[in-house]
PDB file of C-alpha atoms in Angstrom:
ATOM      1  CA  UNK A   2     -19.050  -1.817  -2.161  1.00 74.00           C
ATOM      2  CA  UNK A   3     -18.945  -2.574  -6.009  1.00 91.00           C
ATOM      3  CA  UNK A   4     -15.878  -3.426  -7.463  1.00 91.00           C
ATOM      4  CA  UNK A   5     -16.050  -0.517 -10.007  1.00 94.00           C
ATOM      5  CA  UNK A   6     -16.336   1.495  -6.610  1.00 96.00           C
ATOM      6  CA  UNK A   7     -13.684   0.048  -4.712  1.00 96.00           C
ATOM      7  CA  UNK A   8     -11.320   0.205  -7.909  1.00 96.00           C
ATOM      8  CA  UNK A   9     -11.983   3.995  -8.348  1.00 97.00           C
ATOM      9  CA  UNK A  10     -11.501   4.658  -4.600  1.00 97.00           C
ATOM     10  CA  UNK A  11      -8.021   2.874  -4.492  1.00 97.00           C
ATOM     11  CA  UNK A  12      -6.771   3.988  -7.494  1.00 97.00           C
ATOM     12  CA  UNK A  13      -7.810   7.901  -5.944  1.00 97.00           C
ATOM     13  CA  UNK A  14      -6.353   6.398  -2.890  1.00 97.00           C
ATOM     14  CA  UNK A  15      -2.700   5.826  -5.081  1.00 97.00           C
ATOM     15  CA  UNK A  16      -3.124   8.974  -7.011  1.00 97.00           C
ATOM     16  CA  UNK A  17      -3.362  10.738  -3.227  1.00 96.00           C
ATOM     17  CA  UNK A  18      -0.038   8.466  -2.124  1.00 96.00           C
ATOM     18  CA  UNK A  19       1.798   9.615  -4.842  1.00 96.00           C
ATOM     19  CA  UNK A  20       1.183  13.481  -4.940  1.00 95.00           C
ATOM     20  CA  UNK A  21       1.777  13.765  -1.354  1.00 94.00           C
ATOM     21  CA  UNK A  22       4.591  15.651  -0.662  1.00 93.00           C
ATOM     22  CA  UNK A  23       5.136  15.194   3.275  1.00 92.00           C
ATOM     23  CA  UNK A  24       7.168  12.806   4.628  1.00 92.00           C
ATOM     24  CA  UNK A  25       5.435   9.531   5.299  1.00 92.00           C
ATOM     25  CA  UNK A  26       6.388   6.878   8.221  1.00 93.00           C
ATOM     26  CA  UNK A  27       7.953   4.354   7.329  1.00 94.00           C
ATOM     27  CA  UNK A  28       5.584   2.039   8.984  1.00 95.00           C
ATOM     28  CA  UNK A  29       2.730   3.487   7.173  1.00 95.00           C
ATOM     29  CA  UNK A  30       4.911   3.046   3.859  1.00 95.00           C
ATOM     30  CA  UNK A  31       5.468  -0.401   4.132  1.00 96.00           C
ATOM     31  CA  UNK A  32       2.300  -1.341   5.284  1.00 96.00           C
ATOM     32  CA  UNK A  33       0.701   0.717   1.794  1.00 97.00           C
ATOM     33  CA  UNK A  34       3.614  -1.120  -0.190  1.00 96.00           C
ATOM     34  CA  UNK A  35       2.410  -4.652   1.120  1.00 96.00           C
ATOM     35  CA  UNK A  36      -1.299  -3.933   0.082  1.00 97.00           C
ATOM     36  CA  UNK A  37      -0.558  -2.314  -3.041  1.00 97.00           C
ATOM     37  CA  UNK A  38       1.868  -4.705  -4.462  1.00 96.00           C
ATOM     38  CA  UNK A  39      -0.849  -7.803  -3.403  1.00 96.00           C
ATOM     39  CA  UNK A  40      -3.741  -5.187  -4.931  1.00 96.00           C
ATOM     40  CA  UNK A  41      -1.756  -5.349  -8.557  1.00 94.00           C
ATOM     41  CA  UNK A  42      -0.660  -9.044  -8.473  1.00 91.00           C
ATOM     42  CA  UNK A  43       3.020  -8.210  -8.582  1.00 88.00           C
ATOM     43  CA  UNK A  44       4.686 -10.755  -6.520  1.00 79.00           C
ATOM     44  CA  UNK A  45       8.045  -9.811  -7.351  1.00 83.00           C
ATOM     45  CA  UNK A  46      10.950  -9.714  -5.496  1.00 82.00           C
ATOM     46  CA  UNK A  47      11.477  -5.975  -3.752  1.00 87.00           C
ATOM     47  CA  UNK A  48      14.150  -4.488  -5.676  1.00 84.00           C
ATOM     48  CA  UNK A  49      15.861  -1.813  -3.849  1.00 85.00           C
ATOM     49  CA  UNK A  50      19.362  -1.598  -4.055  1.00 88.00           C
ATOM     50  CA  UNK A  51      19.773  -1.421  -0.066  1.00 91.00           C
ATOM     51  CA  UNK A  52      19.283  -5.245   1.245  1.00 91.00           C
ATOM     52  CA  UNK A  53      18.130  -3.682   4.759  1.00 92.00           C
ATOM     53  CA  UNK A  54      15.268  -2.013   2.734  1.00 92.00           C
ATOM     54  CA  UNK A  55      14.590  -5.229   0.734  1.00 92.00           C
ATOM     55  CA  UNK A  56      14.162  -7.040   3.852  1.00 94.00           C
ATOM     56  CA  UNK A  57      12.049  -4.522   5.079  1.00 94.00           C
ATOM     57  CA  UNK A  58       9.401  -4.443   1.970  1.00 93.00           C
ATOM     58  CA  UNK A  59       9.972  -8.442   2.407  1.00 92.00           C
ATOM     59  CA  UNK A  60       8.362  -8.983   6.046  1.00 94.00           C
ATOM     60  CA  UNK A  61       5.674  -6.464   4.863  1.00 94.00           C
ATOM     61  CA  UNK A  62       5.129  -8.403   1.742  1.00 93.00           C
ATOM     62  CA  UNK A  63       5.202 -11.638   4.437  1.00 93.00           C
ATOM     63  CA  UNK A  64       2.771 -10.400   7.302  1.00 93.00           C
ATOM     64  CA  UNK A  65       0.459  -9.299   4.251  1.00 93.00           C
ATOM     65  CA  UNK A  66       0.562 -12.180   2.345  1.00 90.00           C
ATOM     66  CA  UNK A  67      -2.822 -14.350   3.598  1.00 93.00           C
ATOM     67  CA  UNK A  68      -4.862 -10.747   2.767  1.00 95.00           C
ATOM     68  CA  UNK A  69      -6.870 -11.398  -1.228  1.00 94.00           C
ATOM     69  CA  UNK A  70      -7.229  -8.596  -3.308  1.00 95.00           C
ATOM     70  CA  UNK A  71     -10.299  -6.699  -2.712  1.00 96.00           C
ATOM     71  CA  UNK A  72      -8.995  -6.670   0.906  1.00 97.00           C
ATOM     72  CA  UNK A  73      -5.410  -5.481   0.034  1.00 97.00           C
ATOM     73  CA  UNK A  74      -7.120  -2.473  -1.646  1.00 97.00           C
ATOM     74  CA  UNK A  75      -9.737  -1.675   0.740  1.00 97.00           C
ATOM     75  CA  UNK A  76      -6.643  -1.895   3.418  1.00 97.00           C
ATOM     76  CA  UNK A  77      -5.190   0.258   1.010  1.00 97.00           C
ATOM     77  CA  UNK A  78      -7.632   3.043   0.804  1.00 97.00           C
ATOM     78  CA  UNK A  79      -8.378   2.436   4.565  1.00 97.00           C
ATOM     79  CA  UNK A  80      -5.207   3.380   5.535  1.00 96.00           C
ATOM     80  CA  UNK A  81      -5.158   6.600   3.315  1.00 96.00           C
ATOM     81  CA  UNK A  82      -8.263   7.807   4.578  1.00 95.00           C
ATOM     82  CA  UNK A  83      -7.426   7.064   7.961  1.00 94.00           C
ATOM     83  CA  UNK A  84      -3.447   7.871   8.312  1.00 91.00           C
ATOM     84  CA  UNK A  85      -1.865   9.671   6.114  1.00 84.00           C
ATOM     85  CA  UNK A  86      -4.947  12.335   5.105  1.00 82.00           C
ATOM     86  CA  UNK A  87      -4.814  12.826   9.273  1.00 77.00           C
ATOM     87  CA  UNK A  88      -1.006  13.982   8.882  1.00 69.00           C
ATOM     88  CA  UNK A  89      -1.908  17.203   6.954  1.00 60.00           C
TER      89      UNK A  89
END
C-alpha cells in the first residue's frame, strides 16, 4: 500500500471514528487512541481530568508503544474496518 493510500484510508478511517454516533467499547477506544496518538507523533501525556482514565489511555499508549507509524495507522484503519463498522 502507498503511503498516499494508507494516509487517505486512515484519515477516512478518523473521519468514520468521529461521526459515529453509537457507543463504542471502551476497549476498542483505547486501543484506536493508542494507534492514533503514535499515527500523529503526539507523545503527550493523556490529559483527562479523571486519573483512572489517564491511566487507562497510559497502558494503551504503553502496550502500543514498540508499533512505528505506518503500522499504528494501518492498526488504525484495521480496526475500523473490522470492529466498529461490524457494530452497525
Amino acid at each position: 500500500m502507498s503511503k498516499k493510500k494508507l494516509q487517505a484510508d486512515f484519515e477516512a478511517a478518523v473521519a468514520y471514528v468521529n461521526n459515529y454516533t453509537q457507543p463504542i467499547p471502551a476497549d476498542l477506544l483505547l486501543k484506536l487512541y493508542a494507534y492514533y496518538k503514535i499515527a500523529n507523533k503526539n507523545y503527550d501525556n493523556p490529559a483527562s481530568r479523571t486519573p483512572l482514565i489517564n491511566a487507562f489511555k497510559a497502558n494503551a499508549l504503553f502496550q502500543a508503544q514498540n508499533i512505528g507509524l505506518e503500522t499504528a495507522m494501518k492498526n488504525y484503519v484495521k480496526l475500523v474496518n473490522s470492529e466498529l463498522k461490524s457494530l452497525k
